[in-house]
Tab-separated table of C-alpha atoms and ligand atoms in Angstrom:
chain	number	residue	atom	x	y	z
B	1	MET	CA	28.505	9.165	28.836
B	2	THR	CA	25.085	7.517	28.375
B	3	ALA	CA	24.937	4.079	26.757
B	4	ALA	CA	23.438	3.898	23.251
B	5	PRO	CA	19.929	2.366	23.123
B	6	LYS	CA	19.997	-1.414	22.671
B	7	HIS	CA	18.436	-1.284	19.224
B	8	GLN	CA	21.390	0.616	17.806
B	9	LYS	CA	23.380	-2.607	18.036
B	10	ALA	CA	20.877	-4.412	15.819
B	11	LYS	CA	21.663	-4.655	12.121
B	12	ALA	CA	19.194	-3.665	9.403
B	13	LEU	CA	18.398	-6.405	6.911
B	14	LYS	CA	19.947	-6.190	3.467
B	15	PRO	CA	17.515	-5.407	0.626
B	16	ASN	CA	15.991	-8.624	-0.818
B	17	SER	CA	16.870	-10.706	2.229
B	18	LYS	CA	14.094	-12.726	3.859
B	19	ARG	CA	11.933	-10.697	6.260
B	20	PRO	CA	10.810	-11.916	9.698
B	21	ALA	CA	7.133	-11.876	8.582
B	22	LYS	CA	8.181	-13.935	5.518
B	23	GLU	CA	5.679	-13.768	2.644
B	24	LEU	CA	3.292	-11.694	4.786
B	25	CYS	CA	5.794	-8.829	4.945
B	26	SER	CA	4.305	-5.564	3.663
B	27	GLU	CA	7.756	-3.978	3.263
B	28	CYS	CA	6.841	-1.306	5.806
B	29	GLY	CA	10.532	-0.402	6.137
B	30	LEU	CA	11.098	-1.180	9.838
B	31	CYS	CA	13.461	-4.044	9.022
B	32	ASP	CA	15.572	-1.762	6.829
B	33	THR	CA	16.695	-0.031	10.042
B	34	HIS	CA	18.210	-1.018	13.376
B	35	TYR	CA	14.684	-0.782	14.832
B	36	ILE	CA	14.404	-4.341	13.495
B	37	HIS	CA	15.431	-5.073	17.078
B	38	TYR	CA	11.712	-4.650	17.958
B	39	VAL	CA	10.270	-6.564	15.010
B	40	LYS	CA	8.765	-9.435	17.001
B	41	THR	CA	6.524	-7.081	18.932
B	42	ALA	CA	6.223	-4.261	16.399
B	43	CYS	CA	5.441	-6.028	13.113
B	44	ALA	CA	1.733	-5.839	12.244
B	45	PHE	CA	1.896	-9.311	10.691
B	46	ILE	CA	3.750	-11.019	13.541
B	47	ASN	CA	2.079	-9.438	16.561
B	48	GLN	CA	-1.361	-7.928	15.993
B	49	GLN	CA	-1.929	-5.587	18.959
B	50	ILE	CA	-4.386	-2.990	17.686
B	51	PRO	CA	-6.467	-2.677	20.925
B	52	THR	CA	-3.345	-2.145	23.066
B	53	LEU	CA	-1.962	0.451	20.689
B	54	GLU	CA	-5.371	2.148	20.440
B	55	THR	CA	-5.314	2.609	24.213
B	56	GLN	CA	-1.726	3.883	24.084
B	57	THR	CA	-2.606	6.369	21.311
B	58	HIS	CA	-6.193	7.458	21.923
B	59	GLY	CA	-6.633	6.684	25.632
B	60	ARG	CA	-9.129	3.874	24.952
B	61	SER	CA	-9.687	1.006	22.518
B	62	ARG	CA	-12.766	0.899	20.292
B	63	ASP	CA	-16.105	-0.016	21.856
B	64	LEU	CA	-17.256	-3.180	20.071
B	65	ASP	CA	-20.877	-2.528	21.084
B	66	LYS	CA	-20.996	0.769	19.191
B	67	GLU	CA	-21.467	0.203	15.428
B	68	ASP	CA	-19.422	3.213	14.300
B	69	ASP	CA	-16.544	2.349	16.647
B	70	LEU	CA	-16.658	-1.288	15.533
B	71	TYR	CA	-16.269	-0.309	11.880
B	72	PHE	CA	-14.278	2.915	11.870
B	73	GLY	CA	-12.277	2.701	15.125
B	74	VAL	CA	-11.904	5.207	17.962
B	75	HIS	CA	-13.041	8.664	16.830
B	76	GLN	CA	-14.311	12.008	18.049
B	77	GLN	CA	-16.011	12.956	14.795
B	78	MET	CA	-16.344	12.090	11.102
B	79	MET	CA	-17.248	14.318	8.166
B	80	ALA	CA	-17.059	14.669	4.405
B	81	ALA	CA	-14.755	17.416	3.136
B	82	ARG	CA	-13.061	18.721	0.026
B	83	LYS	CA	-10.545	21.438	-0.738
B	84	ILE	CA	-12.180	24.613	-2.036
B	85	GLU	CA	-9.239	24.848	-4.432
B	86	PRO	CA	-8.057	21.287	-5.074
B	87	ILE	CA	-4.348	20.637	-5.577
B	88	PRO	CA	-3.876	19.639	-9.233
B	89	GLY	CA	-2.491	16.106	-9.483
B	90	ALA	CA	-3.323	15.129	-5.872
B	91	GLN	CA	-5.035	11.770	-5.346
B	92	TRP	CA	-8.348	13.427	-4.434
B	93	THR	CA	-8.482	17.118	-3.522
B	94	GLY	CA	-5.135	17.218	-1.690
B	95	ILE	CA	-6.303	17.553	1.930
B	96	VAL	CA	-3.393	15.360	3.090
B	97	SER	CA	-0.734	17.461	1.366
B	98	THR	CA	-2.387	20.706	2.535
B	99	ILE	CA	-2.430	19.641	6.193
B	100	ALA	CA	1.216	18.567	5.951
B	101	ILE	CA	2.253	21.913	4.460
B	102	GLU	CA	0.383	23.876	7.141
B	103	MET	CA	1.906	21.800	9.940
B	104	LEU	CA	5.375	22.466	8.602
B	105	GLU	CA	4.897	26.143	7.804
B	106	GLN	CA	3.121	26.933	11.080
B	107	GLY	CA	5.954	25.283	13.007
B	108	LEU	CA	4.042	22.374	14.572
B	109	VAL	CA	6.601	20.024	13.054
B	110	GLU	CA	10.119	20.270	11.638
B	111	GLY	CA	9.767	17.473	9.100
B	112	VAL	CA	7.167	15.308	7.346
B	113	VAL	CA	7.625	11.641	6.485
B	114	CYS	CA	5.946	11.104	3.123
B	115	VAL	CA	6.612	9.187	-0.065
B	116	GLN	CA	7.717	10.553	-3.392
B	117	ASN	CA	8.418	8.382	-6.436
B	118	THR	CA	11.849	7.592	-7.884
B	119	PRO	CA	13.004	9.783	-10.792
B	120	GLU	CA	12.812	6.756	-13.119
B	121	ASP	CA	9.307	5.482	-12.321
B	122	ARG	CA	6.163	7.258	-11.158
B	123	PHE	CA	4.964	4.212	-9.203
B	124	THR	CA	8.169	3.179	-7.402
B	125	PRO	CA	7.980	4.644	-3.887
B	126	MET	CA	10.787	6.748	-2.410
B	127	PRO	CA	10.147	7.675	1.251
B	128	ILE	CA	11.646	10.963	2.431
B	129	ILE	CA	11.595	13.401	5.330
B	130	ALA	CA	10.227	16.535	3.667
B	131	ARG	CA	11.273	19.905	5.087
B	132	THR	CA	9.774	22.212	2.486
B	133	ARG	CA	6.372	22.794	0.860
B	134	GLU	CA	7.859	21.727	-2.496
B	135	GLU	CA	9.060	18.394	-1.119
B	136	ILE	CA	5.614	17.678	0.360
B	137	LEU	CA	3.901	18.558	-2.905
B	138	ALA	CA	6.282	16.271	-4.787
B	139	ALA	CA	4.914	13.408	-2.636
B	140	LYS	CA	1.264	14.034	-3.560
B	141	VAL	CA	-0.815	11.239	-5.176
B	142	ASN	CA	-0.867	7.569	-4.137
B	143	LYS	CA	2.013	5.306	-4.961
B	144	PRO	CA	-0.219	2.209	-5.183
B	145	THR	CA	2.636	-0.092	-4.210
B	146	LEU	CA	4.036	-1.401	-0.922
B	147	SER	CA	6.153	1.434	0.380
B	148	PRO	CA	8.967	1.167	2.971
B	149	ASN	CA	8.032	4.442	4.707
B	150	LEU	CA	9.686	3.410	7.984
B	151	SER	CA	13.052	2.945	6.285
B	152	ILE	CA	13.714	6.598	7.193
B	153	LEU	CA	13.478	5.911	10.951
B	154	GLU	CA	17.251	5.987	11.429
B	155	GLN	CA	17.431	9.362	9.696
B	156	ILE	CA	15.112	10.812	12.348
B	157	ALA	CA	17.581	10.227	15.152
B	158	GLU	CA	20.505	11.377	12.991
B	159	SER	CA	18.721	14.559	11.893
B	160	GLY	CA	17.984	15.675	15.441
B	161	LEU	CA	14.318	16.349	14.560
B	162	LYS	CA	12.117	16.548	17.638
B	163	LYS	CA	8.691	17.341	16.139
B	164	LEU	CA	7.556	15.134	13.305
B	165	LEU	CA	4.525	14.372	11.144
B	166	VAL	CA	4.318	10.898	9.632
B	167	ILE	CA	1.929	10.191	6.747
B	168	GLY	CA	1.276	6.505	6.216
B	169	VAL	CA	-1.000	3.489	5.815
B	170	GLY	CA	-2.123	1.089	8.560
B	171	CYS	CA	0.698	-1.480	8.628
B	172	GLN	CA	3.360	1.243	8.644
B	173	ILE	CA	1.566	3.097	11.435
B	174	GLN	CA	1.124	-0.041	13.595
B	175	ALA	CA	4.888	-0.635	13.571
B	176	LEU	CA	5.560	3.073	14.089
B	177	ARG	CA	3.308	3.214	17.175
B	178	ALA	CA	5.057	0.166	18.601
B	179	VAL	CA	8.480	1.880	18.441
B	180	GLU	CA	7.285	5.468	18.928
B	181	LYS	CA	8.805	5.784	22.407
B	182	GLU	CA	12.241	4.744	21.126
B	183	LEU	CA	12.467	7.519	18.526
B	184	GLY	CA	13.526	10.301	20.885
B	185	LEU	CA	10.788	12.659	19.620
B	186	GLU	CA	9.061	15.338	21.662
B	187	GLN	CA	5.994	15.402	19.470
B	188	LEU	CA	4.697	12.924	16.888
B	189	TYR	CA	1.647	13.556	14.723
B	190	VAL	CA	0.248	10.811	12.491
B	191	LEU	CA	-1.851	11.515	9.414
B	192	GLY	CA	-3.166	8.251	8.015
B	193	THR	CA	-5.025	7.085	4.943
B	194	PRO	CA	-7.152	3.959	4.713
B	195	CYS	CA	-5.481	1.294	2.579
B	196	THR	CA	-6.400	-1.956	0.906
B	197	ASP	CA	-5.421	-4.218	-1.998
B	198	ASN	CA	-1.901	-2.910	-2.334
B	199	VAL	CA	0.626	-4.606	-4.601
B	200	THR	CA	4.326	-4.982	-5.267
B	201	ARG	CA	5.676	-2.996	-8.237
B	202	ALA	CA	5.598	-6.204	-10.340
B	203	GLY	CA	2.026	-6.915	-9.193
B	204	LEU	CA	1.014	-3.392	-10.161
B	205	GLN	CA	2.333	-3.948	-13.676
B	206	LYS	CA	0.235	-7.108	-13.986
B	207	PHE	CA	-2.861	-5.283	-12.667
B	208	LEU	CA	-2.412	-2.413	-15.130
B	209	GLU	CA	-1.735	-4.727	-18.059
B	210	THR	CA	-4.726	-6.941	-17.250
B	211	THR	CA	-7.155	-4.113	-16.599
B	212	SER	CA	-6.321	-0.851	-18.418
B	213	ARG	CA	-6.509	-0.129	-22.149
B	214	SER	CA	-3.180	1.771	-21.920
B	215	PRO	CA	-1.095	0.618	-18.919
B	216	GLU	CA	1.929	2.767	-19.715
B	217	THR	CA	0.031	6.094	-19.585
B	218	VAL	CA	-1.808	5.539	-16.279
B	219	VAL	CA	-0.845	8.271	-13.804
B	220	TYR	CA	-3.241	7.293	-11.049
B	221	TYR	CA	-6.150	4.985	-10.257
B	222	GLU	CA	-8.730	4.463	-7.541
B	223	PHE	CA	-11.459	1.904	-6.759
B	224	MET	CA	-14.322	4.404	-6.577
B	225	GLN	CA	-17.685	4.510	-4.808
B	226	ASP	CA	-19.492	4.176	-8.175
B	227	PHE	CA	-18.216	0.547	-8.393
B	228	ASN	CA	-15.727	1.359	-11.162
B	229	VAL	CA	-11.948	1.500	-11.164
B	230	HIS	CA	-11.064	4.983	-12.442
B	231	PHE	CA	-7.785	5.151	-14.369
B	232	LYS	CA	-6.503	8.644	-15.101
B	233	HIS	CA	-4.184	8.841	-18.108
B	234	GLU	CA	-1.358	11.241	-19.012
B	235	ASP	CA	-3.574	13.043	-21.567
B	236	GLY	CA	-6.118	13.846	-18.819
B	237	SER	CA	-8.674	11.245	-19.973
B	238	THR	CA	-10.398	8.938	-17.470
B	239	GLU	CA	-11.029	5.256	-18.183
B	240	LEU	CA	-13.717	3.423	-16.186
B	241	VAL	CA	-13.579	-0.340	-15.641
B	242	PRO	CA	-16.441	-1.883	-13.622
B	243	PHE	CA	-15.351	-3.822	-10.491
B	244	PHE	CA	-17.527	-6.709	-11.586
B	245	GLY	CA	-15.712	-6.966	-14.919
B	246	LEU	CA	-12.233	-7.368	-13.411
B	247	ASN	CA	-10.403	-10.465	-14.528
B	248	THR	CA	-10.598	-12.062	-11.085
B	249	LYS	CA	-8.791	-15.264	-12.147
B	250	GLU	CA	-5.749	-13.353	-13.381
B	251	LEU	CA	-5.842	-10.911	-10.504
B	252	LYS	CA	-6.277	-13.310	-7.600
B	253	ASP	CA	-2.532	-13.475	-6.951
B	254	VAL	CA	-1.823	-9.833	-7.661
B	255	PHE	CA	-2.649	-8.354	-4.262
B	256	ALA	CA	0.172	-8.705	-1.733
B	257	PRO	CA	-0.359	-11.498	0.865
B	258	SER	CA	0.072	-8.812	3.561
B	259	CYS	CA	-2.954	-6.944	2.194
B	260	LEU	CA	-4.949	-10.173	1.903
B	261	SER	CA	-4.420	-10.728	5.623
B	262	CYS	CA	-4.838	-7.131	6.816
B	263	PHE	CA	-7.682	-6.036	9.105
B	264	ASP	CA	-6.609	-2.438	9.617
B	265	TYR	CA	-8.292	-0.975	6.563
B	266	VAL	CA	-9.245	2.242	8.426
B	267	ASN	CA	-5.816	3.000	9.917
B	268	SER	CA	-6.896	2.647	13.546
B	269	LEU	CA	-3.784	4.196	15.079
B	270	ALA	CA	-3.490	7.459	13.133
B	271	ASP	CA	-4.518	10.708	14.868
B	272	LEU	CA	-6.426	11.801	11.776
B	273	VAL	CA	-7.524	9.679	8.797
B	274	VAL	CA	-8.251	11.078	5.339
B	275	GLY	CA	-9.790	8.726	2.779
B	276	TYR	CA	-12.831	8.781	0.518
B	277	MET	CA	-14.924	5.676	1.042
B	278	GLY	CA	-17.329	7.049	3.725
B	279	ALA	CA	-18.098	10.202	1.712
B	280	PRO	CA	-20.290	11.030	-1.291
B	281	TYR	CA	-18.577	10.772	-4.666
B	282	GLY	CA	-16.077	13.627	-5.187
B	283	TRP	CA	-15.662	14.274	-1.442
B	284	GLN	CA	-13.066	13.017	1.010
B	285	TRP	CA	-13.890	11.225	4.246
B	286	ILE	CA	-12.333	12.534	7.458
B	287	VAL	CA	-12.061	10.614	10.742
B	288	VAL	CA	-10.754	12.611	13.702
B	289	ARG	CA	-9.509	10.074	16.251
B	290	ASN	CA	-8.133	12.288	19.025
B	291	ASP	CA	-7.210	15.868	20.039
B	292	ARG	CA	-4.008	15.843	17.969
B	293	GLY	CA	-6.095	14.907	14.932
B	294	GLN	CA	-8.504	17.779	15.610
B	295	GLN	CA	-5.570	20.168	15.979
B	296	MET	CA	-4.285	19.073	12.554
B	297	LEU	CA	-7.667	19.435	10.886
B	298	ASP	CA	-8.223	22.890	12.408
B	299	LEU	CA	-5.195	24.153	10.470
B	300	VAL	CA	-7.055	23.789	7.150
B	301	ASN	CA	-10.517	24.970	8.237
B	302	ASN	CA	-10.399	27.908	5.841
B	303	ALA	CA	-9.243	25.821	2.891
B	304	ILE	CA	-11.981	23.149	2.963
B	305	GLU	CA	-15.746	22.894	2.738
B	306	THR	CA	-17.438	20.201	4.801
B	307	GLN	CA	-20.732	18.370	5.163
B	308	ALA	CA	-22.081	15.804	7.619
B	309	VAL	CA	-21.483	12.136	6.805
B	310	MET	CA	-24.523	10.319	5.393
B	311	SER	CA	-25.482	6.662	5.029
B	312	LYS	CA	-27.949	5.101	2.599
B	313	GLY	CA	-28.887	1.581	1.425
B	314	ASP	CA	-28.218	-1.898	2.764
B	315	ARG	CA	-24.910	-3.563	1.975
B	316	THR	CA	-25.486	-7.001	3.444
B	317	ALA	CA	-26.881	-8.890	0.409
B	318	ALA	CA	-24.175	-7.457	-1.874
B	319	VAL	CA	-21.435	-8.481	0.583
B	320	GLN	CA	-22.850	-12.002	0.962
B	321	GLN	CA	-22.933	-12.394	-2.833
B	322	SER	CA	-19.382	-11.086	-3.208
B	323	ILE	CA	-17.970	-13.849	-0.975
B	324	PRO	CA	-18.484	-16.901	-3.260
B	325	ALA	CA	-17.974	-14.752	-6.395
B	326	TYR	CA	-14.466	-13.825	-5.246
B	327	ASP	CA	-13.791	-17.309	-3.926
B	328	LYS	CA	-14.625	-18.944	-7.250
B	329	ALA	CA	-12.918	-16.160	-9.210
B	330	VAL	CA	-16.043	-15.419	-11.241
B	331	THR	CA	-15.485	-12.976	-14.123
B	332	LEU	CA	-18.566	-11.540	-15.798
B	333	PRO	CA	-18.726	-10.557	-19.469
B	334	MET	CA	-17.957	-6.827	-19.717
B	335	TRP	CA	-21.449	-5.818	-20.879
B	336	VAL	CA	-23.080	-7.602	-17.912
B	337	ALA	CA	-20.510	-6.055	-15.569
B	338	LYS	CA	-21.271	-2.568	-16.919
B	339	ILE	CA	-25.034	-2.992	-16.465
B	340	MET	CA	-24.530	-4.389	-12.954
B	341	GLY	CA	-22.256	-1.476	-12.071
B	342	VAL	CA	-24.870	1.048	-13.207
B	343	ILE	CA	-27.693	-0.671	-11.294
B	344	ILE	CA	-25.697	-1.078	-8.087
B	345	ASP	CA	-24.532	2.527	-8.297
B	346	LYS	CA	-28.194	3.634	-8.489
B	347	ILE	CA	-29.628	1.454	-5.712
B	348	GLY	CA	-26.517	0.381	-3.826
B	349	PRO	CA	-24.932	1.508	-0.535
B	350	LYS	CA	-23.830	5.129	-0.219
B	351	GLY	CA	-21.700	7.135	2.221
B	352	LEU	CA	-20.868	5.252	5.438
B	353	GLU	CA	-22.847	2.238	4.168
B	354	TYR	CA	-20.489	2.044	1.162
B	355	ALA	CA	-17.533	2.136	3.584
B	356	ARG	CA	-19.140	-0.724	5.548
B	357	PHE	CA	-19.676	-2.624	2.270
B	358	SER	CA	-15.996	-2.275	1.444
B	359	ILE	CA	-14.860	-3.222	4.959
B	360	ASP	CA	-17.171	-6.259	5.121
B	361	SER	CA	-16.155	-7.612	1.721
B	362	HIS	CA	-12.449	-7.176	2.442
B	363	PHE	CA	-12.625	-8.596	5.986
B	364	THR	CA	-14.551	-11.712	4.866
B	365	ARG	CA	-12.134	-12.273	1.971
B	366	ASN	CA	-9.103	-11.719	4.219
B	367	TYR	CA	-10.477	-13.925	6.991
B	368	LEU	CA	-10.832	-16.790	4.495
B	369	PHE	CA	-7.347	-16.149	3.105
B	370	THR	CA	-5.816	-16.216	6.601
B	371	LYS	CA	-7.808	-19.267	7.673
B	372	ARG	CA	-6.764	-21.269	4.617
B	373	ASN	CA	-3.137	-20.204	4.398
B	374	TYR	CA	-2.153	-19.408	7.977
B	375	PRO	CA	-4.603	-21.318	10.205
B	376	GLU	CA	-2.139	-21.208	13.092
B	377	LYS	CA	-2.211	-17.388	12.996
B	378	LEU	CA	-5.969	-16.928	12.750
B	379	GLU	CA	-6.823	-16.583	16.447
B	380	GLN	CA	-4.120	-14.055	17.373
B	381	HIS	CA	-3.913	-12.180	14.088
B	382	VAL	CA	-7.593	-11.363	13.507
B	383	PRO	CA	-8.660	-8.601	15.908
B	384	GLU	CA	-11.922	-9.053	17.874
B	385	PHE	CA	-13.630	-6.241	15.944
B	386	ALA	CA	-12.960	-8.024	12.638
B	387	LYS	CA	-14.152	-11.380	14.027
B	388	LYS	CA	-17.403	-9.714	15.083
B	389	ILE	CA	-17.922	-8.299	11.577
B	390	VAL	CA	-17.015	-11.547	9.783
B	391	ASP	CA	-19.384	-13.527	12.049
B	392	ARG	CA	-22.313	-11.692	10.453
B	393	TYR	CA	-21.796	-13.567	7.159
B	394	LYS	CA	-21.945	-17.152	5.966
B	395	LEU	CA	-18.487	-18.185	4.774
B	396	PRO	CA	-17.536	-21.204	2.645
B	397	GLU	CA	-15.119	-23.712	4.208
K	401	FAD	P1	-2.561	13.738	-1.538
K	401	FAD	O1	-2.534	15.174	-1.110
K	401	FAD	O2	-2.437	13.391	-2.973
K	401	FAD	O3	-1.403	12.992	-0.721
K	401	FAD	C1	-1.226	11.597	-0.780
K	401	FAD	C2	-0.289	11.202	0.353
K	401	FAD	O4	-0.242	9.772	0.398
K	401	FAD	C3	1.136	11.691	0.179
K	401	FAD	O5	1.471	12.495	1.277
K	401	FAD	C4	2.007	10.429	0.177
K	401	FAD	O6	3.117	10.572	1.035
K	401	FAD	C5	1.073	9.356	0.729
K	401	FAD	N1	1.268	8.039	0.073
K	401	FAD	C6	1.224	7.799	-1.256
K	401	FAD	N2	1.424	6.486	-1.488
K	401	FAD	C7	1.634	5.894	-0.290
K	401	FAD	C8	1.920	4.550	0.120
K	401	FAD	N3	2.018	3.550	-0.772
K	401	FAD	N4	2.093	4.311	1.449
K	401	FAD	C9	1.976	5.319	2.356
K	401	FAD	N5	1.692	6.601	2.023
K	401	FAD	C10	1.531	6.885	0.718
K	401	FAD	N6	-9.013	5.515	0.868
K	401	FAD	C11	-10.233	4.921	1.023
K	401	FAD	O7	-11.173	5.572	1.478
K	401	FAD	N7	-10.412	3.605	0.667
K	401	FAD	C12	-9.408	2.837	0.143
K	401	FAD	O8	-9.611	1.668	-0.171
K	401	FAD	C13	-8.110	3.427	-0.004
K	401	FAD	N8	-7.061	2.698	-0.481
K	401	FAD	C14	-5.814	3.278	-0.537
K	401	FAD	C15	-4.710	2.508	-0.934
K	401	FAD	C16	-3.415	3.064	-0.930
K	401	FAD	C17	-2.239	2.223	-1.328
K	401	FAD	C18	-3.221	4.428	-0.527
K	401	FAD	C19	-1.831	5.047	-0.487
K	401	FAD	C20	-4.319	5.203	-0.149
K	401	FAD	C21	-5.619	4.644	-0.157
K	401	FAD	N9	-6.729	5.397	0.247
K	401	FAD	C22	-7.960	4.808	0.368
K	401	FAD	C23	-6.595	6.842	0.546
K	401	FAD	C24	-6.989	7.742	-0.655
K	401	FAD	O9	-6.726	7.097	-1.880
K	401	FAD	C25	-6.210	9.071	-0.639
K	401	FAD	O10	-4.830	8.811	-0.505
K	401	FAD	C26	-6.599	9.967	0.500
K	401	FAD	O11	-7.973	10.270	0.424
K	401	FAD	C27	-5.805	11.281	0.457
K	401	FAD	O12	-6.066	11.982	-0.722
K	401	FAD	P2	-5.404	13.437	-0.911
K	401	FAD	O13	-5.795	13.994	-2.248
K	401	FAD	O14	-5.717	14.259	0.301
K	401	FAD	O15	-3.845	13.021	-0.902
K	402	SF4	FE1	9.648	-6.061	8.976
K	402	SF4	FE2	7.627	-4.378	8.305
K	402	SF4	FE3	8.064	-6.635	6.906
K	402	SF4	FE4	7.070	-6.800	9.392
K	402	SF4	S1	6.052	-5.842	7.614
K	402	SF4	S2	8.736	-8.082	8.523
K	402	SF4	S3	8.152	-5.087	10.401
K	402	SF4	S4	9.476	-4.858	7.054
């Protein structure tokens, strides 16, 4: 008889008990399982180890002297893409759900870790291992709340699954990569999305109530490349709220501390990343990090149209101005915000330059947050690539 792995003796934490990363915990789900045994090395907020895990996953870590590597991580290629026939109700055109379905139906994997919502609430996440097309489709659209995707890790061993696809955001994938070898899998594929400014369910309520004209009918929202938040409502209408008109004072505490100290916006450790911010409006942005990622993308070649990535404008002045504006919680009158949004949309950064704008403004904000609240963590927690980006700007004390 072989001895059980050491981690099986560890006990999962009870819901609502204090997490090892304390207030920085992103509720990734690892500590809801006996894999908590590895938390000190695996947790993205206790032990930042992106370069090591990049080498483990992609065979090399990003080259800090190459601009595209510095910003977007290790990759073989990037492109803009959209489904020829979008999936109704998906976050964008449904490329993520389509890849997951193909992987399952073509037998590359036996299950897909994804996140549905609870029957009671469309925004409360409910991670599952999907084994049918219908279960994957029921997980479409973002749950814009911290989601314990890794809480299903114990079910993997119990289910006997050997080939698995995991869909997830950066902090979940960092912890997953750190325990990957302990899962007993023969093949693991990781389909990631970029992620930023996530919230707890209570924080989401505050955001919706502060920002939308009808919080209870919002079915989805996104911070779009046209510098507006787009809220889609149950009746199919879209409400636009300019970024610059957000009630920054009220919203300063809404984003989870984990997300205010995160530097893995682009999901560095996924095999394939599907977002939107490096693509023209209406298109999705694809980053193929390694051969497994290419294999996944190839499955949907016939279902998508693609174009080369483009880059236009200069983000740097806008980023520099955003730093003190956020710091002092400046809120503009709505009419000024609307005019500013229109002007910036016309002359502002586009394509990859918009993605760099978003990365720069989040990294500078998060660097300041970490420096002020967790100075003892700053050196180890901020990866070298983020330090190099932040160093390009003048930050307040
Ligand atoms: P769909 O086919 O609708 O599938 C969505 C998938 O996301 C589902 O499989 C589901 O399992 C998974 N999912 C939903 N909620 C969560 C969650 N909370 N945690 C983990 N997985 C989840 N892209 C950018 O370019 N810039 C951003 O700033 C950005 N922020 C994001 C913030 C969050 C919280 C999330 C979840 C995604 C974010 N994205 C961002 C990605 C983008 O919004 C789309 O999810 C992505 O382009 C895929 O769209 P789709 O239509 O192909 O997805
Ligand atoms: Fe545990 Fe994940 Fe929270 Fe870290 S972020 S303490 S690994 S649940």
